[in-house]
Structure formats: structure tokens, C-alpha cells
Amino acid sequence: MLLLSVDYEDWHQLVRRRVGASNWREAGPALARQTDAMLALLDELHARATFFVLGMAARAHPELLGRIVTAGHEIACHGDAHLPVHTQTPQEFAADLRAARATIEQLTGRTPVGYRAPAFSITASSEDWAYRVLAQEGFAYDASRHDSPALRDRAVPATAAPHRLERGGDVGLWEFPVAVWRVGQARLPVGGASYWQGLPTPVILRGLSEAGPLAGLYLHPNELDPEPLRALLPSNATPAQRAHARLREAQRNGARRRAPGVLRAIAQRFELIPYGEAHARLDGSP
């Protein structure tokens, strides 16, 4: 059994901000079709997922969260502005959580109890205060720990299995790590679609079987886009910005071509459930 999630964000907003484009706040043109493709695939697989929703994407596309809720998926929190947690103060982090939660509550009528940091950015140097803030803000579980060598200063999970964190006050915050295949001292990330594009499907399936109980999977809407990704920069974009955007497009289109087939193969081998269902089972919640 594996935990399935979607980091629900607007790729166009993020890639435009990454390259410094002036139109990055504008809603991108693709999230609606990506959402439809993702919901159709999950329905085909008879799988429910946790959607970690980014506040600024939800406000740019207020009509889309209802489709996700109607399809029976869990709504959780991905923060508001997609800023790395470790670059914020505790007060700024709390404000970011509150802004995202307010948006999610307004659009869905649901209060999220789960959280995932943008780019898994609760680091070893920020975990003490970040988990304390999450607990104080009423979150019940976190899904931000990813023992990937690609992440600098990563907060390494105490165990590959879901576990209560020692930090976080008396609330008893649960942690659900992302799937990583540990082979001796080596670490092979197998839980994210961005990693799947470079791995043969049999290797991914073997790694997931070795990743530990209730290991986590994550995708992004752009990785299931039925059409090629284009950043669509404004006319005043510089040549350097356009070159950077083309690189980002190439990276993400590689993952996009592989993700649907890999997820189908995973669903044939493993039962896929949302994080909230696993949390309820482990925490003894009704």
C-alpha cells in the first residue's frame, strides 16, 4: 500500500517567477486541462489522492478545487506563495499557512489537516521551529521529509515508515516520508514523477516495494498534461529569460511523457490511498 498525492500548483506561475518574468502572477492557461486529465486518470485507476493545494494557484483558478472535492479526493495544504520554508521566519511561515488555509476553506468549506512544504523545504536547520509552527497552527500531519540526495540540508526521516515527530509540542504531529529506496548507503528517490523519467519502470516498482510501509508518492498537474508545456513569457522577456524557460520546459516535458504510464504500472502492483486515510488509521481517528 502506497500514499498518493498531488502537489497542486500552477506550473506557469512558478516557472515565470523562476525566470523573473513580469507576468508570473497571471493564471496559466493549462491547469484546468491538467486537472481534468489527472482526475480522469485517477478515476480510471480507482484511486483517491491527497491534493496539497497551493494558495496562490487556488485563487488564480477558483473554479477548479470543486472538481477535486466532488471526485472524492482529500484537500491538504501546500502553503500559499510557494516560498521555501527555510527562507522564512516562524512568523512569516505561520502567516503563509494561514493565508493558504483561508483560501482553501473559502473555496471548499474544508479545513486542511495535512501539509507539504514547497520543494520539501523544511530543512535540518529549520525543522525545529517549522514543525512547532505546524502544530500550533493545528495541522495533524506533515509530508515534507524526502531523503533525496538532490535536496541540500534535507531533514532525514528517523524511519522510512510514518511516525510521530518528537518535535511539535503536545499535538503529536505525524510525519509521512516520501518513498526512497535505500541500498546500503545509497539513496534512490522513487516516489516522485520528476525522478521517474530517468528510471526504468521495473526499477521504480522494485524500489517502491523496498521503500517501507505506506511510502509516499507525489505528482504535479503539469506531469499529467496531455499537451506540451510552454512557459508563454511576455513580449518584454529577455533572451536569458527565454533560454531559462526553454530549459525548464524540456525538463518538465520529459517527466510529462513518462508519468501516466508509470502511475498505471504502480497502480497495478500497489493499492493507492490518500494520506488522510492513512493518518486516520494510525492515529485512531474516527
PDB file of C-alpha atoms in Angstrom:
ATOM      1  CA  MET A   1       0.000   0.000   0.000  1.00  0.00           C
ATOM      2  CA  LEU A   2       1.298   3.436  -1.002  1.00  0.00           C
ATOM      3  CA  LEU A   3       0.154   7.002  -0.304  1.00  0.00           C
ATOM      4  CA  LEU A   4      -0.730   9.022  -3.384  1.00  0.00           C
ATOM      5  CA  SER A   5      -0.551  12.810  -3.550  1.00  0.00           C
ATOM      6  CA  VAL A   6      -0.563  15.749  -5.934  1.00  0.00           C
ATOM      7  CA  ASP A   7       1.309  18.990  -5.282  1.00  0.00           C
ATOM      8  CA  TYR A   8      -1.428  21.151  -6.770  1.00  0.00           C
ATOM      9  CA  GLU A   9       0.120  24.255  -8.280  1.00  0.00           C
ATOM     10  CA  ASP A  10       0.130  26.303 -11.480  1.00  0.00           C
ATOM     11  CA  TRP A  11       3.373  25.499 -13.314  1.00  0.00           C
ATOM     12  CA  HIS A  12       3.122  28.654 -15.413  1.00  0.00           C
ATOM     13  CA  GLN A  13       3.089  30.912 -12.363  1.00  0.00           C
ATOM     14  CA  LEU A  14       6.097  29.145 -10.861  1.00  0.00           C
ATOM     15  CA  VAL A  15       8.261  28.899 -13.974  1.00  0.00           C
ATOM     16  CA  ARG A  16       7.603  32.526 -14.868  1.00  0.00           C
ATOM     17  CA  ARG A  17       8.577  33.647 -11.383  1.00  0.00           C
ATOM     18  CA  ARG A  18      11.659  31.406 -11.546  1.00  0.00           C
ATOM     19  CA  VAL A  19      12.924  33.122 -14.695  1.00  0.00           C
ATOM     20  CA  GLY A  20      11.909  36.609 -13.494  1.00  0.00           C
ATOM     21  CA  ALA A  21       9.090  37.215 -15.989  1.00  0.00           C
ATOM     22  CA  SER A  22       6.841  40.194 -15.299  1.00  0.00           C
ATOM     23  CA  ASN A  23       3.607  38.230 -15.825  1.00  0.00           C
ATOM     24  CA  TRP A  24       4.243  35.494 -13.280  1.00  0.00           C
ATOM     25  CA  ARG A  25       1.201  36.360 -11.139  1.00  0.00           C
ATOM     26  CA  GLU A  26      -1.183  35.731 -14.036  1.00  0.00           C
ATOM     27  CA  ALA A  27      -3.063  32.425 -14.103  1.00  0.00           C
ATOM     28  CA  GLY A  28      -1.562  29.993 -16.549  1.00  0.00           C
ATOM     29  CA  PRO A  29      -3.644  28.509 -19.390  1.00  0.00           C
ATOM     30  CA  ALA A  30      -3.122  24.824 -18.607  1.00  0.00           C
ATOM     31  CA  LEU A  31      -4.193  23.993 -15.055  1.00  0.00           C
ATOM     32  CA  ALA A  32      -7.818  23.257 -15.997  1.00  0.00           C
ATOM     33  CA  ARG A  33      -6.874  20.687 -18.651  1.00  0.00           C
ATOM     34  CA  GLN A  34      -4.196  19.239 -16.370  1.00  0.00           C
ATOM     35  CA  THR A  35      -6.762  18.859 -13.587  1.00  0.00           C
ATOM     36  CA  ASP A  36      -9.210  17.142 -15.932  1.00  0.00           C
ATOM     37  CA  ALA A  37      -6.502  14.754 -17.158  1.00  0.00           C
ATOM     38  CA  MET A  38      -5.401  13.956 -13.624  1.00  0.00           C
ATOM     39  CA  LEU A  39      -8.923  13.343 -12.336  1.00  0.00           C
ATOM     40  CA  ALA A  40      -9.688  11.135 -15.343  1.00  0.00           C
ATOM     41  CA  LEU A  41      -6.573   9.035 -14.732  1.00  0.00           C
ATOM     42  CA  LEU A  42      -7.279   8.662 -11.017  1.00  0.00           C
ATOM     43  CA  ASP A  43     -10.832   7.629 -11.839  1.00  0.00           C
ATOM     44  CA  GLU A  44      -9.511   5.064 -14.325  1.00  0.00           C
ATOM     45  CA  LEU A  45      -7.235   3.648 -11.630  1.00  0.00           C
ATOM     46  CA  HIS A  46      -9.986   3.722  -8.969  1.00  0.00           C
ATOM     47  CA  ALA A  47      -7.557   5.679  -6.793  1.00  0.00           C
ATOM     48  CA  ARG A  48      -8.059   8.609  -4.462  1.00  0.00           C
ATOM     49  CA  ALA A  49      -5.273  11.054  -3.689  1.00  0.00           C
ATOM     50  CA  THR A  50      -4.358  13.902  -1.375  1.00  0.00           C
ATOM     51  CA  PHE A  51      -4.129  17.234  -3.196  1.00  0.00           C
ATOM     52  CA  PHE A  52      -1.664  19.519  -1.404  1.00  0.00           C
ATOM     53  CA  VAL A  53      -3.113  22.814  -2.637  1.00  0.00           C
ATOM     54  CA  LEU A  54      -1.029  25.957  -3.176  1.00  0.00           C
ATOM     55  CA  GLY A  55      -2.976  29.010  -2.088  1.00  0.00           C
ATOM     56  CA  MET A  56      -1.940  31.343  -4.904  1.00  0.00           C
ATOM     57  CA  ALA A  57      -2.822  28.730  -7.533  1.00  0.00           C
ATOM     58  CA  ALA A  58      -6.235  28.160  -5.958  1.00  0.00           C
ATOM     59  CA  ARG A  59      -7.002  31.896  -6.013  1.00  0.00           C
ATOM     60  CA  ALA A  60      -5.946  32.098  -9.665  1.00  0.00           C
ATOM     61  CA  HIS A  61      -8.245  29.167 -10.549  1.00  0.00           C
ATOM     62  CA  PRO A  62     -11.092  29.320  -8.002  1.00  0.00           C
ATOM     63  CA  GLU A  63     -13.349  27.085 -10.097  1.00  0.00           C
ATOM     64  CA  LEU A  64     -11.067  24.018 -10.020  1.00  0.00           C
ATOM     65  CA  LEU A  65     -10.986  22.874  -6.394  1.00  0.00           C
ATOM     66  CA  GLY A  66     -14.665  21.968  -6.513  1.00  0.00           C
ATOM     67  CA  ARG A  67     -13.941  19.369  -9.191  1.00  0.00           C
ATOM     68  CA  ILE A  68     -11.344  17.750  -6.961  1.00  0.00           C
ATOM     69  CA  VAL A  69     -13.623  17.667  -3.924  1.00  0.00           C
ATOM     70  CA  THR A  70     -16.537  16.295  -5.949  1.00  0.00           C
ATOM     71  CA  ALA A  71     -14.308  13.479  -7.208  1.00  0.00           C
ATOM     72  CA  GLY A  72     -13.701  12.399  -3.597  1.00  0.00           C
ATOM     73  CA  HIS A  73     -10.101  13.423  -3.080  1.00  0.00           C
ATOM     74  CA  GLU A  74      -8.559  14.856   0.095  1.00  0.00           C
ATOM     75  CA  ILE A  75      -7.645  18.542   0.232  1.00  0.00           C
ATOM     76  CA  ALA A  76      -4.470  19.425   2.137  1.00  0.00           C
ATOM     77  CA  CYS A  77      -2.131  22.446   2.247  1.00  0.00           C
ATOM     78  CA  HIS A  78       0.995  23.234   0.170  1.00  0.00           C
ATOM     79  CA  GLY A  79       1.431  26.715   1.621  1.00  0.00           C
ATOM     80  CA  ASP A  80       0.408  29.944  -0.045  1.00  0.00           C
ATOM     81  CA  ALA A  81       3.220  31.556  -2.042  1.00  0.00           C
ATOM     82  CA  HIS A  82       5.500  28.553  -2.745  1.00  0.00           C
ATOM     83  CA  LEU A  83       8.377  30.100  -0.834  1.00  0.00           C
ATOM     84  CA  PRO A  84      10.966  27.762   0.742  1.00  0.00           C
ATOM     85  CA  VAL A  85      10.148  27.292   4.407  1.00  0.00           C
ATOM     86  CA  HIS A  86      13.770  27.675   5.477  1.00  0.00           C
ATOM     87  CA  THR A  87      13.934  31.181   3.960  1.00  0.00           C
ATOM     88  CA  GLN A  88      11.079  32.417   6.172  1.00  0.00           C
ATOM     89  CA  THR A  89      10.870  33.414   9.806  1.00  0.00           C
ATOM     90  CA  PRO A  90       8.491  31.435  12.044  1.00  0.00           C
ATOM     91  CA  GLN A  91       6.085  34.367  11.923  1.00  0.00           C
ATOM     92  CA  GLU A  92       6.206  34.531   8.118  1.00  0.00           C
ATOM     93  CA  PHE A  93       5.699  30.781   7.869  1.00  0.00           C
ATOM     94  CA  ALA A  94       2.646  30.944  10.141  1.00  0.00           C
ATOM     95  CA  ALA A  95       1.209  33.772   8.045  1.00  0.00           C
ATOM     96  CA  ASP A  96       1.771  31.775   4.850  1.00  0.00           C
ATOM     97  CA  LEU A  97      -0.067  28.778   6.341  1.00  0.00           C
ATOM     98  CA  ARG A  98      -2.979  30.938   7.451  1.00  0.00           C
ATOM     99  CA  ALA A  99      -3.329  32.586   4.046  1.00  0.00           C
ATOM    100  CA  ALA A 100      -3.406  29.221   2.285  1.00  0.00           C
ATOM    101  CA  ARG A 101      -5.813  27.720   4.782  1.00  0.00           C
ATOM    102  CA  ALA A 102      -8.184  30.680   4.466  1.00  0.00           C
ATOM    103  CA  THR A 103      -8.226  30.312   0.676  1.00  0.00           C
ATOM    104  CA  ILE A 104      -8.838  26.561   0.865  1.00  0.00           C
ATOM    105  CA  GLU A 105     -11.612  26.964   3.418  1.00  0.00           C
ATOM    106  CA  GLN A 106     -13.292  29.672   1.374  1.00  0.00           C
ATOM    107  CA  LEU A 107     -13.239  27.630  -1.839  1.00  0.00           C
ATOM    108  CA  THR A 108     -14.022  24.179  -0.443  1.00  0.00           C
ATOM    109  CA  GLY A 109     -15.558  24.591   3.006  1.00  0.00           C
ATOM    110  CA  ARG A 110     -12.882  22.214   4.308  1.00  0.00           C
ATOM    111  CA  THR A 111     -10.071  22.825   6.782  1.00  0.00           C
ATOM    112  CA  PRO A 112      -6.863  21.067   5.712  1.00  0.00           C
ATOM    113  CA  VAL A 113      -5.077  18.982   8.357  1.00  0.00           C
ATOM    114  CA  GLY A 114      -2.116  17.874   6.233  1.00  0.00           C
ATOM    115  CA  TYR A 115       0.816  19.915   4.933  1.00  0.00           C
ATOM    116  CA  ARG A 116       3.679  19.548   2.468  1.00  0.00           C
ATOM    117  CA  ALA A 117       6.387  22.177   2.165  1.00  0.00           C
ATOM    118  CA  PRO A 118       7.190  23.604  -1.281  1.00  0.00           C
ATOM    119  CA  ALA A 119      10.178  21.697  -2.695  1.00  0.00           C
ATOM    120  CA  PHE A 120      10.418  19.735   0.589  1.00  0.00           C
ATOM    121  CA  SER A 121      11.987  22.842   2.109  1.00  0.00           C
ATOM    122  CA  ILE A 122      11.686  22.040   5.819  1.00  0.00           C
ATOM    123  CA  THR A 123      15.418  21.502   6.202  1.00  0.00           C
ATOM    124  CA  ALA A 124      17.574  20.157   9.012  1.00  0.00           C
ATOM    125  CA  SER A 125      18.310  23.741  10.065  1.00  0.00           C
ATOM    126  CA  SER A 126      14.645  24.797  10.141  1.00  0.00           C
ATOM    127  CA  GLU A 127      12.787  21.674  11.268  1.00  0.00           C
ATOM    128  CA  ASP A 128      12.727  22.509  14.984  1.00  0.00           C
ATOM    129  CA  TRP A 129      10.710  25.694  14.597  1.00  0.00           C
ATOM    130  CA  ALA A 130       8.833  24.681  11.410  1.00  0.00           C
ATOM    131  CA  TYR A 131       7.191  21.635  12.991  1.00  0.00           C
ATOM    132  CA  ARG A 132       6.373  23.639  16.090  1.00  0.00           C
ATOM    133  CA  VAL A 133       4.571  26.219  13.927  1.00  0.00           C
ATOM    134  CA  LEU A 134       2.682  23.495  12.056  1.00  0.00           C
ATOM    135  CA  ALA A 135       1.479  22.008  15.330  1.00  0.00           C
ATOM    136  CA  GLN A 136       0.499  25.413  16.712  1.00  0.00           C
ATOM    137  CA  GLU A 137      -1.470  26.153  13.542  1.00  0.00           C
ATOM    138  CA  GLY A 138      -3.497  22.969  14.007  1.00  0.00           C
ATOM    139  CA  PHE A 139      -2.030  20.650  11.398  1.00  0.00           C
ATOM    140  CA  ALA A 140      -2.163  16.932  12.189  1.00  0.00           C
ATOM    141  CA  TYR A 141       0.404  15.548   9.751  1.00  0.00           C
ATOM    142  CA  ASP A 142       3.283  16.603   7.552  1.00  0.00           C
ATOM    143  CA  ALA A 143       4.580  15.049   4.316  1.00  0.00           C
ATOM    144  CA  SER A 144       7.714  17.133   3.744  1.00  0.00           C
ATOM    145  CA  ARG A 145      10.551  14.733   4.517  1.00  0.00           C
ATOM    146  CA  HIS A 146      12.270  13.355   1.450  1.00  0.00           C
ATOM    147  CA  ASP A 147      15.626  11.635   1.887  1.00  0.00           C
ATOM    148  CA  SER A 148      16.794  12.545  -1.616  1.00  0.00           C
ATOM    149  CA  PRO A 149      20.471  13.344  -2.314  1.00  0.00           C
ATOM    150  CA  ALA A 150      19.223  16.141  -4.582  1.00  0.00           C
ATOM    151  CA  LEU A 151      17.999  18.124  -1.566  1.00  0.00           C
ATOM    152  CA  ARG A 152      20.543  20.209   0.318  1.00  0.00           C
ATOM    153  CA  ASP A 153      20.407  20.205   4.125  1.00  0.00           C
ATOM    154  CA  ARG A 154      17.481  17.794   3.971  1.00  0.00           C
ATOM    155  CA  ALA A 155      15.736  16.693   7.161  1.00  0.00           C
ATOM    156  CA  VAL A 156      16.330  12.946   7.124  1.00  0.00           C
ATOM    157  CA  PRO A 157      13.415  10.878   8.475  1.00  0.00           C
ATOM    158  CA  ALA A 158      14.100   8.864  11.626  1.00  0.00           C
ATOM    159  CA  THR A 159      12.473   5.923   9.855  1.00  0.00           C
ATOM    160  CA  ALA A 160      11.033   5.249   6.409  1.00  0.00           C
ATOM    161  CA  ALA A 161       7.664   4.413   7.972  1.00  0.00           C
ATOM    162  CA  PRO A 162       5.095   7.008   9.103  1.00  0.00           C
ATOM    163  CA  HIS A 163       5.896   8.138  12.632  1.00  0.00           C
ATOM    164  CA  ARG A 164       5.107  10.747  15.249  1.00  0.00           C
ATOM    165  CA  LEU A 165       7.608  13.576  15.368  1.00  0.00           C
ATOM    166  CA  GLU A 166       9.412  14.273  18.615  1.00  0.00           C
ATOM    167  CA  ARG A 167       9.015  17.966  17.860  1.00  0.00           C
ATOM    168  CA  GLY A 168       5.793  19.881  17.585  1.00  0.00           C
ATOM    169  CA  GLY A 169       4.670  20.258  21.169  1.00  0.00           C
ATOM    170  CA  ASP A 170       1.884  18.127  22.571  1.00  0.00           C
ATOM    171  CA  VAL A 171      -0.146  17.899  19.374  1.00  0.00           C
ATOM    172  CA  GLY A 172       1.574  14.717  18.169  1.00  0.00           C
ATOM    173  CA  LEU A 173       2.329  15.743  14.596  1.00  0.00           C
ATOM    174  CA  TRP A 174       2.706  12.748  12.268  1.00  0.00           C
ATOM    175  CA  GLU A 175       5.320  12.555   9.509  1.00  0.00           C
ATOM    176  CA  PHE A 176       4.785  10.633   6.246  1.00  0.00           C
ATOM    177  CA  PRO A 177       8.099  10.364   4.331  1.00  0.00           C
ATOM    178  CA  VAL A 178       8.348  10.213   0.545  1.00  0.00           C
ATOM    179  CA  ALA A 179       9.335   6.844  -0.938  1.00  0.00           C
ATOM    180  CA  VAL A 180      13.106   6.341  -1.179  1.00  0.00           C
ATOM    181  CA  TRP A 181      14.864   3.045  -1.930  1.00  0.00           C
ATOM    182  CA  ARG A 182      17.782   2.640   0.464  1.00  0.00           C
ATOM    183  CA  VAL A 183      20.516   0.349  -0.823  1.00  0.00           C
ATOM    184  CA  GLY A 184      23.369   0.360   1.685  1.00  0.00           C
ATOM    185  CA  GLN A 185      24.464   3.972   1.960  1.00  0.00           C
ATOM    186  CA  ALA A 186      22.889   4.883  -1.373  1.00  0.00           C
ATOM    187  CA  ARG A 187      19.545   6.635  -1.717  1.00  0.00           C
ATOM    188  CA  LEU A 188      17.383   6.273  -4.837  1.00  0.00           C
ATOM    189  CA  PRO A 189      14.276   8.504  -4.844  1.00  0.00           C
ATOM    190  CA  VAL A 190      11.390   6.554  -6.379  1.00  0.00           C
ATOM    191  CA  GLY A 191       8.371   8.442  -5.044  1.00  0.00           C
ATOM    192  CA  GLY A 192       8.235  11.454  -7.373  1.00  0.00           C
ATOM    193  CA  ALA A 193       7.313  11.708 -11.039  1.00  0.00           C
ATOM    194  CA  SER A 194      10.217  14.085 -11.638  1.00  0.00           C
ATOM    195  CA  TYR A 195      12.540  11.160 -10.826  1.00  0.00           C
ATOM    196  CA  TRP A 196      10.612   8.571 -12.843  1.00  0.00           C
ATOM    197  CA  GLN A 197      11.699   9.972 -16.211  1.00  0.00           C
ATOM    198  CA  GLY A 198      15.249   8.680 -15.671  1.00  0.00           C
ATOM    199  CA  LEU A 199      14.415   5.251 -14.247  1.00  0.00           C
ATOM    200  CA  PRO A 200      13.114   2.063 -15.919  1.00  0.00           C
ATOM    201  CA  THR A 201       9.654   1.133 -14.667  1.00  0.00           C
ATOM    202  CA  PRO A 202      10.807  -2.235 -13.189  1.00  0.00           C
ATOM    203  CA  VAL A 203      13.404  -0.363 -11.103  1.00  0.00           C
ATOM    204  CA  ILE A 204      10.750   2.034  -9.832  1.00  0.00           C
ATOM    205  CA  LEU A 205       8.448  -0.836  -8.869  1.00  0.00           C
ATOM    206  CA  ARG A 206      11.263  -2.689  -7.105  1.00  0.00           C
ATOM    207  CA  GLY A 207      12.287   0.458  -5.273  1.00  0.00           C
ATOM    208  CA  LEU A 208       8.732   1.121  -4.112  1.00  0.00           C
ATOM    209  CA  SER A 209       8.454  -2.414  -2.787  1.00  0.00           C
ATOM    210  CA  GLU A 210      11.593  -1.749  -0.705  1.00  0.00           C
ATOM    211  CA  ALA A 211      10.731   1.788   0.413  1.00  0.00           C
ATOM    212  CA  GLY A 212       8.905   0.837   3.590  1.00  0.00           C
ATOM    213  CA  PRO A 213       5.260   0.742   4.683  1.00  0.00           C
ATOM    214  CA  LEU A 214       2.924   3.495   3.495  1.00  0.00           C
ATOM    215  CA  ALA A 215       5.637   5.232   1.493  1.00  0.00           C
ATOM    216  CA  GLY A 216       4.578   8.419  -0.263  1.00  0.00           C
ATOM    217  CA  LEU A 217       4.170   9.220  -3.964  1.00  0.00           C
ATOM    218  CA  TYR A 218       3.797  12.715  -5.399  1.00  0.00           C
ATOM    219  CA  LEU A 219       2.991  14.204  -8.777  1.00  0.00           C
ATOM    220  CA  HIS A 220       2.317  17.674 -10.140  1.00  0.00           C
ATOM    221  CA  PRO A 221      -0.529  18.577 -12.513  1.00  0.00           C
ATOM    222  CA  ASN A 222       1.953  19.510 -15.255  1.00  0.00           C
ATOM    223  CA  GLU A 223       3.334  15.955 -15.232  1.00  0.00           C
ATOM    224  CA  LEU A 224      -0.010  14.684 -16.496  1.00  0.00           C
ATOM    225  CA  ASP A 225      -0.607  17.450 -19.034  1.00  0.00           C
ATOM    226  CA  PRO A 226      -1.829  15.930 -22.327  1.00  0.00           C
ATOM    227  CA  GLU A 227      -0.189  18.788 -24.238  1.00  0.00           C
ATOM    228  CA  PRO A 228       3.433  20.031 -24.370  1.00  0.00           C
ATOM    229  CA  LEU A 229       4.325  22.630 -21.759  1.00  0.00           C
ATOM    230  CA  ARG A 230       5.171  26.158 -22.896  1.00  0.00           C
ATOM    231  CA  ALA A 231       6.087  28.941 -20.470  1.00  0.00           C
ATOM    232  CA  LEU A 232       4.412  31.656 -22.641  1.00  0.00           C
ATOM    233  CA  LEU A 233       6.598  34.533 -21.489  1.00  0.00           C
ATOM    234  CA  PRO A 234       5.577  38.157 -22.129  1.00  0.00           C
ATOM    235  CA  SER A 235       6.902  40.108 -25.098  1.00  0.00           C
ATOM    236  CA  ASN A 236       9.371  42.001 -22.881  1.00  0.00           C
ATOM    237  CA  ALA A 237      11.150  38.818 -21.721  1.00  0.00           C
ATOM    238  CA  THR A 238      14.915  38.887 -22.231  1.00  0.00           C
ATOM    239  CA  PRO A 239      16.863  36.291 -24.249  1.00  0.00           C
ATOM    240  CA  ALA A 240      18.293  34.929 -20.997  1.00  0.00           C
ATOM    241  CA  GLN A 241      14.804  34.518 -19.552  1.00  0.00           C
ATOM    242  CA  ARG A 242      13.628  32.732 -22.697  1.00  0.00           C
ATOM    243  CA  ALA A 243      16.604  30.369 -22.644  1.00  0.00           C
ATOM    244  CA  HIS A 244      15.994  29.562 -18.973  1.00  0.00           C
ATOM    245  CA  ALA A 245      12.307  28.927 -19.690  1.00  0.00           C
ATOM    246  CA  ARG A 246      13.144  26.569 -22.568  1.00  0.00           C
ATOM    247  CA  LEU A 247      15.345  24.542 -20.228  1.00  0.00           C
ATOM    248  CA  ARG A 248      12.525  24.290 -17.696  1.00  0.00           C
ATOM    249  CA  GLU A 249      10.108  23.270 -20.440  1.00  0.00           C
ATOM    250  CA  ALA A 250      12.418  20.478 -21.604  1.00  0.00           C
ATOM    251  CA  GLN A 251      12.855  19.165 -18.066  1.00  0.00           C
ATOM    252  CA  ARG A 252       9.148  19.061 -17.329  1.00  0.00           C
ATOM    253  CA  ASN A 253       8.099  17.689 -20.700  1.00  0.00           C
ATOM    254  CA  GLY A 254      10.376  14.725 -20.095  1.00  0.00           C
ATOM    255  CA  ALA A 255       8.562  13.918 -16.862  1.00  0.00           C
ATOM    256  CA  ARG A 256       5.185  14.561 -18.514  1.00  0.00           C
ATOM    257  CA  ARG A 257       5.753  11.892 -21.148  1.00  0.00           C
ATOM    258  CA  ARG A 258       6.616   9.220 -18.582  1.00  0.00           C
ATOM    259  CA  ALA A 259       4.332   9.882 -15.622  1.00  0.00           C
ATOM    260  CA  PRO A 260       0.956   8.466 -16.781  1.00  0.00           C
ATOM    261  CA  GLY A 261       2.388   5.097 -17.823  1.00  0.00           C
ATOM    262  CA  VAL A 262       4.459   4.741 -14.672  1.00  0.00           C
ATOM    263  CA  LEU A 263       1.494   5.581 -12.447  1.00  0.00           C
ATOM    264  CA  ARG A 264      -0.606   2.959 -14.246  1.00  0.00           C
ATOM    265  CA  ALA A 265       2.110   0.371 -13.631  1.00  0.00           C
ATOM    266  CA  ILE A 266       2.318   1.344  -9.954  1.00  0.00           C
ATOM    267  CA  ALA A 267      -1.462   1.094  -9.553  1.00  0.00           C
ATOM    268  CA  GLN A 268      -1.405  -2.439 -10.965  1.00  0.00           C
ATOM    269  CA  ARG A 269       1.077  -3.512  -8.279  1.00  0.00           C
ATOM    270  CA  PHE A 270       0.066  -1.446  -5.216  1.00  0.00           C
ATOM    271  CA  GLU A 271      -3.086  -0.173  -3.553  1.00  0.00           C
ATOM    272  CA  LEU A 272      -3.071   3.644  -3.559  1.00  0.00           C
ATOM    273  CA  ILE A 273      -4.763   5.637  -0.798  1.00  0.00           C
ATOM    274  CA  PRO A 274      -4.765   9.300   0.345  1.00  0.00           C
ATOM    275  CA  TYR A 275      -2.623  10.492   3.225  1.00  0.00           C
ATOM    276  CA  GLY A 276      -5.603  11.425   5.353  1.00  0.00           C
ATOM    277  CA  GLU A 277      -6.905   7.863   5.270  1.00  0.00           C
ATOM    278  CA  ALA A 278      -3.558   6.530   6.462  1.00  0.00           C
ATOM    279  CA  HIS A 279      -3.375   9.182   9.181  1.00  0.00           C
ATOM    280  CA  ALA A 280      -6.852   8.294  10.437  1.00  0.00           C
ATOM    281  CA  ARG A 281      -5.892   4.629  10.671  1.00  0.00           C
ATOM    282  CA  LEU A 282      -2.635   5.264  12.504  1.00  0.00           C
ATOM    283  CA  ASP A 283      -3.924   7.995  14.788  1.00  0.00           C
ATOM    284  CA  GLY A 284      -7.085   6.154  15.721  1.00  0.00           C
ATOM    285  CA  SER A 285      -9.274   8.995  14.468  1.00  0.00           C
ATOM    286  CA  PRO A 286     -12.920   8.204  13.699  1.00  0.00           C
TER     287      PRO A 286
END
